Amino acid sequence: MYLPSATESAGEKENTTNKEVHRKNKEKQKQDNCMATVDQKVTIDCPWSIYSTIIALTFCIPFNAKHSLLSAGKRKYVQVCVENLSELCFQLSDNSLKNSADCTDLQLVPLNPESQQVIYSKQSIFFVWELKWTKELPLSLQCLFSVSFCPATSEEQSLTLKPFTYEFQVENFFTLYHVKTEIFPPLGAEYCKTGSLCSLEVSITRLVDLSEVDRDEALTESD
């Protein structure tokens, strides 16, 4: 997306000091927005002039996406988090997650509302799919997330924008540990009550052996 900045006056174009101040203010504005930007330059040539006009454009990436794998017993879920980095509000629709490997034994069941969602500035929205397989889980999963978006304001909803896409790969998504927690009331009491000291019991059971990489990470992160 291109977000135009304020145009300079004729006096600012001739004053080098003012140009430097404008450049610093523009850089500060980029830092305040915390948006990823891509700078491009466009050259305009006129047939009746020997000079070319160079215009600098800054395109802002409105979203940031990240994924995680969730487990609950024998059930597994893929979660994609979309964060709005811009100052604008957008309307999201038609979200999808596809397995680019086209594995017929694996299904991605969406658990998201089919209606349109509004994502506000600096807000994050989560999308979740459940993994269902018939034979065995593949060693790796190539995923392509896609969601359509448009500005939430009514006067800008007519803009035609390409869907936002996010491609990622998940490997070694086997469940290593089973974690179970339970809270017990104090001795002689039947229930847990506010203000009373209760005990928390955590049980961690290893389901499969650690790989060499996981074993090395377990040693380095033992603290």
JSON list of C-alpha atoms in Angstrom, two decimals:
[
{"chain": "A", "resi": 1, "resn": "MET", "atom": "CA", "xyz": [0.00, 0.00, 0.00]},
{"chain": "A", "resi": 2, "resn": "TYR", "atom": "CA", "xyz": [1.19, 3.49, -0.80]},
{"chain": "A", "resi": 3, "resn": "LEU", "atom": "CA", "xyz": [0.54, 6.08, 1.89]},
{"chain": "A", "resi": 4, "resn": "PRO", "atom": "CA", "xyz": [1.29, 9.55, 0.48]},
{"chain": "A", "resi": 5, "resn": "SER", "atom": "CA", "xyz": [3.07, 12.01, 2.74]},
{"chain": "A", "resi": 6, "resn": "ALA", "atom": "CA", "xyz": [2.52, 15.75, 2.96]},
{"chain": "A", "resi": 7, "resn": "THR", "atom": "CA", "xyz": [3.80, 17.66, -0.09]},
{"chain": "A", "resi": 8, "resn": "GLU", "atom": "CA", "xyz": [6.57, 20.21, 0.30]},
{"chain": "A", "resi": 9, "resn": "SER", "atom": "CA", "xyz": [6.06, 23.86, -0.45]},
{"chain": "A", "resi": 10, "resn": "ALA", "atom": "CA", "xyz": [8.20, 25.80, -2.92]},
{"chain": "A", "resi": 11, "resn": "GLY", "atom": "CA", "xyz": [10.23, 27.30, -0.09]},
{"chain": "A", "resi": 12, "resn": "GLU", "atom": "CA", "xyz": [10.99, 23.88, 1.37]},
{"chain": "A", "resi": 13, "resn": "LYS", "atom": "CA", "xyz": [12.20, 22.62, -2.01]},
{"chain": "A", "resi": 14, "resn": "GLU", "atom": "CA", "xyz": [14.75, 25.42, -2.18]},
{"chain": "A", "resi": 15, "resn": "ASN", "atom": "CA", "xyz": [15.85, 25.23, 1.44]},
{"chain": "A", "resi": 16, "resn": "THR", "atom": "CA", "xyz": [18.27, 22.37, 2.15]},
{"chain": "A", "resi": 17, "resn": "THR", "atom": "CA", "xyz": [17.81, 22.66, 5.89]},
{"chain": "A", "resi": 18, "resn": "ASN", "atom": "CA", "xyz": [14.07, 22.28, 5.65]},
{"chain": "A", "resi": 19, "resn": "LYS", "atom": "CA", "xyz": [14.56, 19.25, 3.41]},
{"chain": "A", "resi": 20, "resn": "GLU", "atom": "CA", "xyz": [16.72, 17.64, 6.09]},
{"chain": "A", "resi": 21, "resn": "VAL", "atom": "CA", "xyz": [14.08, 18.35, 8.72]},
{"chain": "A", "resi": 22, "resn": "HIS", "atom": "CA", "xyz": [11.39, 16.89, 6.46]},
{"chain": "A", "resi": 23, "resn": "ARG", "atom": "CA", "xyz": [13.50, 13.76, 5.89]},
{"chain": "A", "resi": 24, "resn": "LYS", "atom": "CA", "xyz": [14.01, 13.28, 9.65]},
{"chain": "A", "resi": 25, "resn": "ASN", "atom": "CA", "xyz": [10.31, 13.78, 10.31]},
{"chain": "A", "resi": 26, "resn": "LYS", "atom": "CA", "xyz": [9.49, 11.21, 7.64]},
{"chain": "A", "resi": 27, "resn": "GLU", "atom": "CA", "xyz": [11.93, 8.73, 9.17]},
{"chain": "A", "resi": 28, "resn": "LYS", "atom": "CA", "xyz": [10.46, 9.37, 12.62]},
{"chain": "A", "resi": 29, "resn": "GLN", "atom": "CA", "xyz": [6.97, 8.79, 11.22]},
{"chain": "A", "resi": 30, "resn": "LYS", "atom": "CA", "xyz": [8.11, 5.42, 9.84]},
{"chain": "A", "resi": 31, "resn": "GLN", "atom": "CA", "xyz": [9.51, 4.45, 13.24]},
{"chain": "A", "resi": 32, "resn": "ASP", "atom": "CA", "xyz": [6.34, 5.52, 15.04]},
{"chain": "A", "resi": 33, "resn": "ASN", "atom": "CA", "xyz": [4.16, 3.48, 12.67]},
{"chain": "A", "resi": 34, "resn": "CYS", "atom": "CA", "xyz": [6.40, 0.40, 13.14]},
{"chain": "A", "resi": 35, "resn": "MET", "atom": "CA", "xyz": [5.50, -0.65, 9.61]},
{"chain": "A", "resi": 36, "resn": "ALA", "atom": "CA", "xyz": [7.68, -2.53, 7.18]},
{"chain": "A", "resi": 37, "resn": "THR", "atom": "CA", "xyz": [8.32, -0.32, 4.17]},
{"chain": "A", "resi": 38, "resn": "VAL", "atom": "CA", "xyz": [9.59, -0.77, 0.63]},
{"chain": "A", "resi": 39, "resn": "ASP", "atom": "CA", "xyz": [11.07, 2.25, -1.14]},
{"chain": "A", "resi": 40, "resn": "GLN", "atom": "CA", "xyz": [10.72, 2.58, -4.92]},
{"chain": "A", "resi": 41, "resn": "LYS", "atom": "CA", "xyz": [11.53, 5.28, -7.45]},
{"chain": "A", "resi": 42, "resn": "VAL", "atom": "CA", "xyz": [9.52, 6.14, -10.55]},
{"chain": "A", "resi": 43, "resn": "THR", "atom": "CA", "xyz": [11.07, 8.03, -13.46]},
{"chain": "A", "resi": 44, "resn": "ILE", "atom": "CA", "xyz": [8.74, 10.19, -15.58]},
{"chain": "A", "resi": 45, "resn": "ASP", "atom": "CA", "xyz": [9.91, 11.27, -19.05]},
{"chain": "A", "resi": 46, "resn": "CYS", "atom": "CA", "xyz": [8.18, 14.01, -21.03]},
{"chain": "A", "resi": 47, "resn": "PRO", "atom": "CA", "xyz": [8.49, 14.05, -24.85]},
{"chain": "A", "resi": 48, "resn": "TRP", "atom": "CA", "xyz": [9.03, 17.84, -24.92]},
{"chain": "A", "resi": 49, "resn": "SER", "atom": "CA", "xyz": [11.69, 17.91, -22.20]},
{"chain": "A", "resi": 50, "resn": "ILE", "atom": "CA", "xyz": [15.22, 16.53, -22.02]},
{"chain": "A", "resi": 51, "resn": "TYR", "atom": "CA", "xyz": [15.01, 16.13, -18.25]},
{"chain": "A", "resi": 52, "resn": "SER", "atom": "CA", "xyz": [13.52, 13.25, -16.31]},
{"chain": "A", "resi": 53, "resn": "THR", "atom": "CA", "xyz": [11.52, 13.63, -13.12]},
{"chain": "A", "resi": 54, "resn": "ILE", "atom": "CA", "xyz": [12.22, 11.12, -10.36]},
{"chain": "A", "resi": 55, "resn": "ILE", "atom": "CA", "xyz": [9.51, 10.53, -7.78]},
{"chain": "A", "resi": 56, "resn": "ALA", "atom": "CA", "xyz": [10.23, 8.57, -4.59]},
{"chain": "A", "resi": 57, "resn": "LEU", "atom": "CA", "xyz": [7.44, 6.29, -3.35]},
{"chain": "A", "resi": 58, "resn": "THR", "atom": "CA", "xyz": [7.25, 4.45, -0.05]},
{"chain": "A", "resi": 59, "resn": "PHE", "atom": "CA", "xyz": [5.01, 1.39, 0.08]},
{"chain": "A", "resi": 60, "resn": "CYS", "atom": "CA", "xyz": [3.93, 0.17, 3.51]},
{"chain": "A", "resi": 61, "resn": "ILE", "atom": "CA", "xyz": [3.23, -3.47, 4.29]},
{"chain": "A", "resi": 62, "resn": "PRO", "atom": "CA", "xyz": [-0.03, -3.37, 6.27]},
{"chain": "A", "resi": 63, "resn": "PHE", "atom": "CA", "xyz": [0.13, -6.81, 7.92]},
{"chain": "A", "resi": 64, "resn": "ASN", "atom": "CA", "xyz": [2.53, -9.10, 9.69]},
{"chain": "A", "resi": 65, "resn": "ALA", "atom": "CA", "xyz": [1.78, -12.82, 10.04]},
{"chain": "A", "resi": 66, "resn": "LYS", "atom": "CA", "xyz": [3.19, -15.61, 12.17]},
{"chain": "A", "resi": 67, "resn": "HIS", "atom": "CA", "xyz": [2.13, -19.20, 12.78]},
{"chain": "A", "resi": 68, "resn": "SER", "atom": "CA", "xyz": [2.20, -21.73, 15.60]},
{"chain": "A", "resi": 69, "resn": "LEU", "atom": "CA", "xyz": [1.27, -25.36, 16.10]},
{"chain": "A", "resi": 70, "resn": "LEU", "atom": "CA", "xyz": [-1.07, -26.26, 18.96]},
{"chain": "A", "resi": 71, "resn": "SER", "atom": "CA", "xyz": [-1.74, -29.68, 20.47]},
{"chain": "A", "resi": 72, "resn": "ALA", "atom": "CA", "xyz": [-4.52, -30.92, 22.74]},
{"chain": "A", "resi": 73, "resn": "GLY", "atom": "CA", "xyz": [-4.19, -34.62, 23.40]},
{"chain": "A", "resi": 74, "resn": "LYS", "atom": "CA", "xyz": [-4.18, -36.37, 20.04]},
{"chain": "A", "resi": 75, "resn": "ARG", "atom": "CA", "xyz": [-5.63, -33.34, 18.25]},
{"chain": "A", "resi": 76, "resn": "LYS", "atom": "CA", "xyz": [-3.46, -30.80, 16.48]},
{"chain": "A", "resi": 77, "resn": "TYR", "atom": "CA", "xyz": [-4.19, -27.30, 15.27]},
{"chain": "A", "resi": 78, "resn": "VAL", "atom": "CA", "xyz": [-2.43, -24.75, 13.07]},
{"chain": "A", "resi": 79, "resn": "GLN", "atom": "CA", "xyz": [-2.85, -21.14, 14.19]},
{"chain": "A", "resi": 80, "resn": "VAL", "atom": "CA", "xyz": [-2.06, -18.08, 12.07]},
{"chain": "A", "resi": 81, "resn": "CYS", "atom": "CA", "xyz": [-1.87, -14.66, 13.72]},
{"chain": "A", "resi": 82, "resn": "VAL", "atom": "CA", "xyz": [-2.41, -11.57, 11.52]},
{"chain": "A", "resi": 83, "resn": "GLU", "atom": "CA", "xyz": [-1.32, -8.24, 13.02]},
{"chain": "A", "resi": 84, "resn": "ASN", "atom": "CA", "xyz": [-2.40, -4.89, 11.59]},
{"chain": "A", "resi": 85, "resn": "LEU", "atom": "CA", "xyz": [0.72, -2.68, 11.47]},
{"chain": "A", "resi": 86, "resn": "SER", "atom": "CA", "xyz": [-0.93, 0.34, 9.87]},
{"chain": "A", "resi": 87, "resn": "GLU", "atom": "CA", "xyz": [-3.01, 3.18, 11.24]},
{"chain": "A", "resi": 88, "resn": "LEU", "atom": "CA", "xyz": [-5.98, 2.11, 9.10]},
{"chain": "A", "resi": 89, "resn": "CYS", "atom": "CA", "xyz": [-8.78, -0.33, 9.83]},
{"chain": "A", "resi": 90, "resn": "PHE", "atom": "CA", "xyz": [-9.37, -3.15, 7.37]},
{"chain": "A", "resi": 91, "resn": "GLN", "atom": "CA", "xyz": [-12.14, -5.61, 6.65]},
{"chain": "A", "resi": 92, "resn": "LEU", "atom": "CA", "xyz": [-10.96, -9.22, 6.30]},
{"chain": "A", "resi": 93, "resn": "SER", "atom": "CA", "xyz": [-12.80, -11.93, 4.38]},
{"chain": "A", "resi": 94, "resn": "ASP", "atom": "CA", "xyz": [-12.29, -15.24, 2.54]},
{"chain": "A", "resi": 95, "resn": "ASN", "atom": "CA", "xyz": [-9.50, -16.59, 4.73]},
{"chain": "A", "resi": 96, "resn": "SER", "atom": "CA", "xyz": [-8.04, -19.93, 3.66]},
{"chain": "A", "resi": 97, "resn": "LEU", "atom": "CA", "xyz": [-5.15, -22.26, 4.45]},
{"chain": "A", "resi": 98, "resn": "LYS", "atom": "CA", "xyz": [-4.00, -24.71, 1.80]},
{"chain": "A", "resi": 99, "resn": "ASN", "atom": "CA", "xyz": [-1.49, -27.51, 1.84]},
{"chain": "A", "resi": 100, "resn": "SER", "atom": "CA", "xyz": [0.70, -26.93, -1.19]},
{"chain": "A", "resi": 101, "resn": "ALA", "atom": "CA", "xyz": [1.87, -30.57, -1.15]},
{"chain": "A", "resi": 102, "resn": "ASP", "atom": "CA", "xyz": [-1.72, -31.71, -1.92]},
{"chain": "A", "resi": 103, "resn": "CYS", "atom": "CA", "xyz": [-1.64, -34.56, 0.57]},
{"chain": "A", "resi": 104, "resn": "THR", "atom": "CA", "xyz": [-4.95, -36.45, 0.22]},
{"chain": "A", "resi": 105, "resn": "ASP", "atom": "CA", "xyz": [-4.59, -38.10, 3.64]},
{"chain": "A", "resi": 106, "resn": "LEU", "atom": "CA", "xyz": [-4.49, -34.74, 5.43]},
{"chain": "A", "resi": 107, "resn": "GLN", "atom": "CA", "xyz": [-7.33, -32.27, 5.89]},
{"chain": "A", "resi": 108, "resn": "LEU", "atom": "CA", "xyz": [-7.29, -28.71, 7.24]},
{"chain": "A", "resi": 109, "resn": "VAL", "atom": "CA", "xyz": [-10.67, -28.07, 8.84]},
{"chain": "A", "resi": 110, "resn": "PRO", "atom": "CA", "xyz": [-11.30, -24.33, 9.42]},
{"chain": "A", "resi": 111, "resn": "LEU", "atom": "CA", "xyz": [-12.62, -23.23, 12.82]},
{"chain": "A", "resi": 112, "resn": "ASN", "atom": "CA", "xyz": [-13.04, -19.58, 11.83]},
{"chain": "A", "resi": 113, "resn": "PRO", "atom": "CA", "xyz": [-16.24, -17.57, 11.32]},
{"chain": "A", "resi": 114, "resn": "GLU", "atom": "CA", "xyz": [-17.26, -17.26, 7.69]},
{"chain": "A", "resi": 115, "resn": "SER", "atom": "CA", "xyz": [-18.46, -13.68, 8.15]},
{"chain": "A", "resi": 116, "resn": "GLN", "atom": "CA", "xyz": [-16.27, -10.67, 7.50]},
{"chain": "A", "resi": 117, "resn": "GLN", "atom": "CA", "xyz": [-14.09, -9.39, 10.34]},
{"chain": "A", "resi": 118, "resn": "VAL", "atom": "CA", "xyz": [-12.80, -5.90, 11.04]},
{"chain": "A", "resi": 119, "resn": "ILE", "atom": "CA", "xyz": [-9.19, -5.63, 12.20]},
{"chain": "A", "resi": 120, "resn": "TYR", "atom": "CA", "xyz": [-8.37, -2.34, 13.85]},
{"chain": "A", "resi": 121, "resn": "SER", "atom": "CA", "xyz": [-5.04, -0.54, 14.02]},
{"chain": "A", "resi": 122, "resn": "LYS", "atom": "CA", "xyz": [-2.39, -2.42, 16.04]},
{"chain": "A", "resi": 123, "resn": "GLN", "atom": "CA", "xyz": [-4.85, -5.29, 16.58]},
{"chain": "A", "resi": 124, "resn": "SER", "atom": "CA", "xyz": [-4.18, -8.99, 16.00]},
{"chain": "A", "resi": 125, "resn": "ILE", "atom": "CA", "xyz": [-6.67, -11.58, 14.75]},
{"chain": "A", "resi": 126, "resn": "PHE", "atom": "CA", "xyz": [-6.12, -15.34, 15.03]},
{"chain": "A", "resi": 127, "resn": "PHE", "atom": "CA", "xyz": [-7.21, -18.00, 12.55]},
{"chain": "A", "resi": 128, "resn": "VAL", "atom": "CA", "xyz": [-7.23, -21.70, 13.50]},
{"chain": "A", "resi": 129, "resn": "TRP", "atom": "CA", "xyz": [-7.44, -24.93, 11.50]},
{"chain": "A", "resi": 130, "resn": "GLU", "atom": "CA", "xyz": [-7.62, -28.45, 12.86]},
{"chain": "A", "resi": 131, "resn": "LEU", "atom": "CA", "xyz": [-5.39, -31.12, 11.34]},
{"chain": "A", "resi": 132, "resn": "LYS", "atom": "CA", "xyz": [-7.14, -34.37, 10.50]},
{"chain": "A", "resi": 133, "resn": "TRP", "atom": "CA", "xyz": [-5.32, -37.31, 8.94]},
{"chain": "A", "resi": 134, "resn": "THR", "atom": "CA", "xyz": [-6.30, -40.85, 8.02]},
{"chain": "A", "resi": 135, "resn": "LYS", "atom": "CA", "xyz": [-2.96, -42.70, 7.82]},
{"chain": "A", "resi": 136, "resn": "GLU", "atom": "CA", "xyz": [0.16, -40.95, 9.10]},
{"chain": "A", "resi": 137, "resn": "LEU", "atom": "CA", "xyz": [1.22, -37.36, 9.47]},
{"chain": "A", "resi": 138, "resn": "PRO", "atom": "CA", "xyz": [3.69, -36.20, 6.79]},
{"chain": "A", "resi": 139, "resn": "LEU", "atom": "CA", "xyz": [7.22, -35.24, 7.82]},
{"chain": "A", "resi": 140, "resn": "SER", "atom": "CA", "xyz": [6.65, -31.63, 6.78]},
{"chain": "A", "resi": 141, "resn": "LEU", "atom": "CA", "xyz": [3.70, -29.45, 5.96]},
{"chain": "A", "resi": 142, "resn": "GLN", "atom": "CA", "xyz": [3.85, -26.71, 3.32]},
{"chain": "A", "resi": 143, "resn": "CYS", "atom": "CA", "xyz": [1.11, -24.17, 4.01]},
{"chain": "A", "resi": 144, "resn": "LEU", "atom": "CA", "xyz": [-0.14, -21.12, 2.15]},
{"chain": "A", "resi": 145, "resn": "PHE", "atom": "CA", "xyz": [-2.38, -18.73, 4.09]},
{"chain": "A", "resi": 146, "resn": "SER", "atom": "CA", "xyz": [-4.49, -16.19, 2.20]},
{"chain": "A", "resi": 147, "resn": "VAL", "atom": "CA", "xyz": [-7.00, -13.55, 3.26]},
{"chain": "A", "resi": 148, "resn": "SER", "atom": "CA", "xyz": [-8.74, -10.79, 1.29]},
{"chain": "A", "resi": 149, "resn": "PHE", "atom": "CA", "xyz": [-8.79, -7.29, 2.75]},
{"chain": "A", "resi": 150, "resn": "CYS", "atom": "CA", "xyz": [-10.04, -3.81, 2.01]},
{"chain": "A", "resi": 151, "resn": "PRO", "atom": "CA", "xyz": [-10.20, -0.55, 3.97]},
{"chain": "A", "resi": 152, "resn": "ALA", "atom": "CA", "xyz": [-13.05, -0.57, 6.48]},
{"chain": "A", "resi": 153, "resn": "THR", "atom": "CA", "xyz": [-14.17, 2.96, 5.57]},
{"chain": "A", "resi": 154, "resn": "SER", "atom": "CA", "xyz": [-17.15, 2.95, 3.22]},
{"chain": "A", "resi": 155, "resn": "GLU", "atom": "CA", "xyz": [-15.64, 5.42, 0.74]},
{"chain": "A", "resi": 156, "resn": "GLU", "atom": "CA", "xyz": [-12.57, 3.21, 0.18]},
{"chain": "A", "resi": 157, "resn": "GLN", "atom": "CA", "xyz": [-14.20, -0.24, 0.06]},
{"chain": "A", "resi": 158, "resn": "SER", "atom": "CA", "xyz": [-14.34, -0.06, -3.74]},
{"chain": "A", "resi": 159, "resn": "LEU", "atom": "CA", "xyz": [-10.55, -0.42, -3.96]},
{"chain": "A", "resi": 160, "resn": "THR", "atom": "CA", "xyz": [-9.41, -3.66, -5.59]},
{"chain": "A", "resi": 161, "resn": "LEU", "atom": "CA", "xyz": [-6.49, -5.12, -3.63]},
{"chain": "A", "resi": 162, "resn": "LYS", "atom": "CA", "xyz": [-4.74, -8.43, -4.00]},
{"chain": "A", "resi": 163, "resn": "PRO", "atom": "CA", "xyz": [-5.21, -10.87, -1.10]},
{"chain": "A", "resi": 164, "resn": "PHE", "atom": "CA", "xyz": [-2.58, -10.91, 1.63]},
{"chain": "A", "resi": 165, "resn": "THR", "atom": "CA", "xyz": [-0.63, -14.19, 1.53]},
{"chain": "A", "resi": 166, "resn": "TYR", "atom": "CA", "xyz": [1.72, -15.85, 4.00]},
{"chain": "A", "resi": 167, "resn": "GLU", "atom": "CA", "xyz": [3.66, -19.01, 3.19]},
{"chain": "A", "resi": 168, "resn": "PHE", "atom": "CA", "xyz": [5.26, -21.15, 5.88]},
{"chain": "A", "resi": 169, "resn": "GLN", "atom": "CA", "xyz": [6.50, -24.67, 6.56]},
{"chain": "A", "resi": 170, "resn": "VAL", "atom": "CA", "xyz": [5.95, -26.85, 9.63]},
{"chain": "A", "resi": 171, "resn": "GLU", "atom": "CA", "xyz": [8.34, -29.72, 10.36]},
{"chain": "A", "resi": 172, "resn": "ASN", "atom": "CA", "xyz": [8.68, -32.32, 13.12]},
{"chain": "A", "resi": 173, "resn": "PHE", "atom": "CA", "xyz": [5.25, -31.59, 14.52]},
{"chain": "A", "resi": 174, "resn": "PHE", "atom": "CA", "xyz": [5.07, -34.71, 16.63]},
{"chain": "A", "resi": 175, "resn": "THR", "atom": "CA", "xyz": [3.82, -34.42, 20.20]},
{"chain": "A", "resi": 176, "resn": "LEU", "atom": "CA", "xyz": [6.83, -34.85, 22.49]},
{"chain": "A", "resi": 177, "resn": "TYR", "atom": "CA", "xyz": [5.21, -34.34, 25.89]},
{"chain": "A", "resi": 178, "resn": "HIS", "atom": "CA", "xyz": [1.82, -34.69, 27.49]},
{"chain": "A", "resi": 179, "resn": "VAL", "atom": "CA", "xyz": [1.18, -32.07, 30.18]},
{"chain": "A", "resi": 180, "resn": "LYS", "atom": "CA", "xyz": [-1.57, -32.45, 32.78]},
{"chain": "A", "resi": 181, "resn": "THR", "atom": "CA", "xyz": [-2.31, -30.06, 35.65]},
{"chain": "A", "resi": 182, "resn": "GLU", "atom": "CA", "xyz": [-4.67, -30.30, 38.61]},
{"chain": "A", "resi": 183, "resn": "ILE", "atom": "CA", "xyz": [-5.37, -28.04, 41.61]},
{"chain": "A", "resi": 184, "resn": "PHE", "atom": "CA", "xyz": [-6.22, -29.65, 44.96]},
{"chain": "A", "resi": 185, "resn": "PRO", "atom": "CA", "xyz": [-7.95, -27.97, 47.93]},
{"chain": "A", "resi": 186, "resn": "PRO", "atom": "CA", "xyz": [-6.19, -27.76, 51.32]},
{"chain": "A", "resi": 187, "resn": "LEU", "atom": "CA", "xyz": [-6.20, -30.79, 53.61]},
{"chain": "A", "resi": 188, "resn": "GLY", "atom": "CA", "xyz": [-9.58, -31.28, 55.24]},
{"chain": "A", "resi": 189, "resn": "ALA", "atom": "CA", "xyz": [-11.37, -28.99, 52.76]},
{"chain": "A", "resi": 190, "resn": "GLU", "atom": "CA", "xyz": [-13.69, -30.12, 50.00]},
{"chain": "A", "resi": 191, "resn": "TYR", "atom": "CA", "xyz": [-13.36, -27.16, 47.65]},
{"chain": "A", "resi": 192, "resn": "CYS", "atom": "CA", "xyz": [-10.82, -24.50, 46.72]},
{"chain": "A", "resi": 193, "resn": "LYS", "atom": "CA", "xyz": [-11.73, -21.11, 48.15]},
{"chain": "A", "resi": 194, "resn": "THR", "atom": "CA", "xyz": [-10.42, -17.58, 47.68]},
{"chain": "A", "resi": 195, "resn": "GLY", "atom": "CA", "xyz": [-7.61, -16.80, 50.10]},
{"chain": "A", "resi": 196, "resn": "SER", "atom": "CA", "xyz": [-6.83, -20.43, 50.93]},
{"chain": "A", "resi": 197, "resn": "LEU", "atom": "CA", "xyz": [-3.48, -22.01, 50.01]},
{"chain": "A", "resi": 198, "resn": "CYS", "atom": "CA", "xyz": [-4.03, -24.76, 47.42]},
{"chain": "A", "resi": 199, "resn": "SER", "atom": "CA", "xyz": [-1.56, -27.11, 45.77]},
{"chain": "A", "resi": 200, "resn": "LEU", "atom": "CA", "xyz": [-0.90, -27.35, 42.03]},
{"chain": "A", "resi": 201, "resn": "GLU", "atom": "CA", "xyz": [0.24, -30.68, 40.62]},
{"chain": "A", "resi": 202, "resn": "VAL", "atom": "CA", "xyz": [1.88, -30.76, 37.19]},
{"chain": "A", "resi": 203, "resn": "SER", "atom": "CA", "xyz": [2.52, -34.07, 35.41]},
{"chain": "A", "resi": 204, "resn": "ILE", "atom": "CA", "xyz": [4.78, -34.14, 32.33]},
{"chain": "A", "resi": 205, "resn": "THR", "atom": "CA", "xyz": [5.02, -37.40, 30.39]},
{"chain": "A", "resi": 206, "resn": "ARG", "atom": "CA", "xyz": [7.40, -37.88, 27.47]},
{"chain": "A", "resi": 207, "resn": "LEU", "atom": "CA", "xyz": [5.62, -39.60, 24.60]},
{"chain": "A", "resi": 208, "resn": "VAL", "atom": "CA", "xyz": [8.46, -40.00, 22.08]},
{"chain": "A", "resi": 209, "resn": "ASP", "atom": "CA", "xyz": [12.23, -39.85, 22.26]},
{"chain": "A", "resi": 210, "resn": "LEU", "atom": "CA", "xyz": [13.89, -36.51, 21.60]},
{"chain": "A", "resi": 211, "resn": "SER", "atom": "CA", "xyz": [15.70, -36.08, 18.30]},
{"chain": "A", "resi": 212, "resn": "GLU", "atom": "CA", "xyz": [19.34, -34.99, 18.25]},
{"chain": "A", "resi": 213, "resn": "VAL", "atom": "CA", "xyz": [18.38, -31.38, 17.52]},
{"chain": "A", "resi": 214, "resn": "ASP", "atom": "CA", "xyz": [15.78, -31.29, 20.32]},
{"chain": "A", "resi": 215, "resn": "ARG", "atom": "CA", "xyz": [18.25, -32.94, 22.69]},
{"chain": "A", "resi": 216, "resn": "ASP", "atom": "CA", "xyz": [20.85, -30.26, 21.98]},
{"chain": "A", "resi": 217, "resn": "GLU", "atom": "CA", "xyz": [18.28, -27.50, 22.51]},
{"chain": "A", "resi": 218, "resn": "ALA", "atom": "CA", "xyz": [17.18, -29.12, 25.78]},
{"chain": "A", "resi": 219, "resn": "LEU", "atom": "CA", "xyz": [20.77, -29.04, 27.00]},
{"chain": "A", "resi": 220, "resn": "THR", "atom": "CA", "xyz": [21.37, -25.41, 26.02]},
{"chain": "A", "resi": 221, "resn": "GLU", "atom": "CA", "xyz": [18.01, -24.20, 27.39]},
{"chain": "A", "resi": 222, "resn": "SER", "atom": "CA", "xyz": [18.08, -26.23, 30.60]},
{"chain": "A", "resi": 223, "resn": "ASP", "atom": "CA", "xyz": [18.07, -23.07, 32.71]}
]
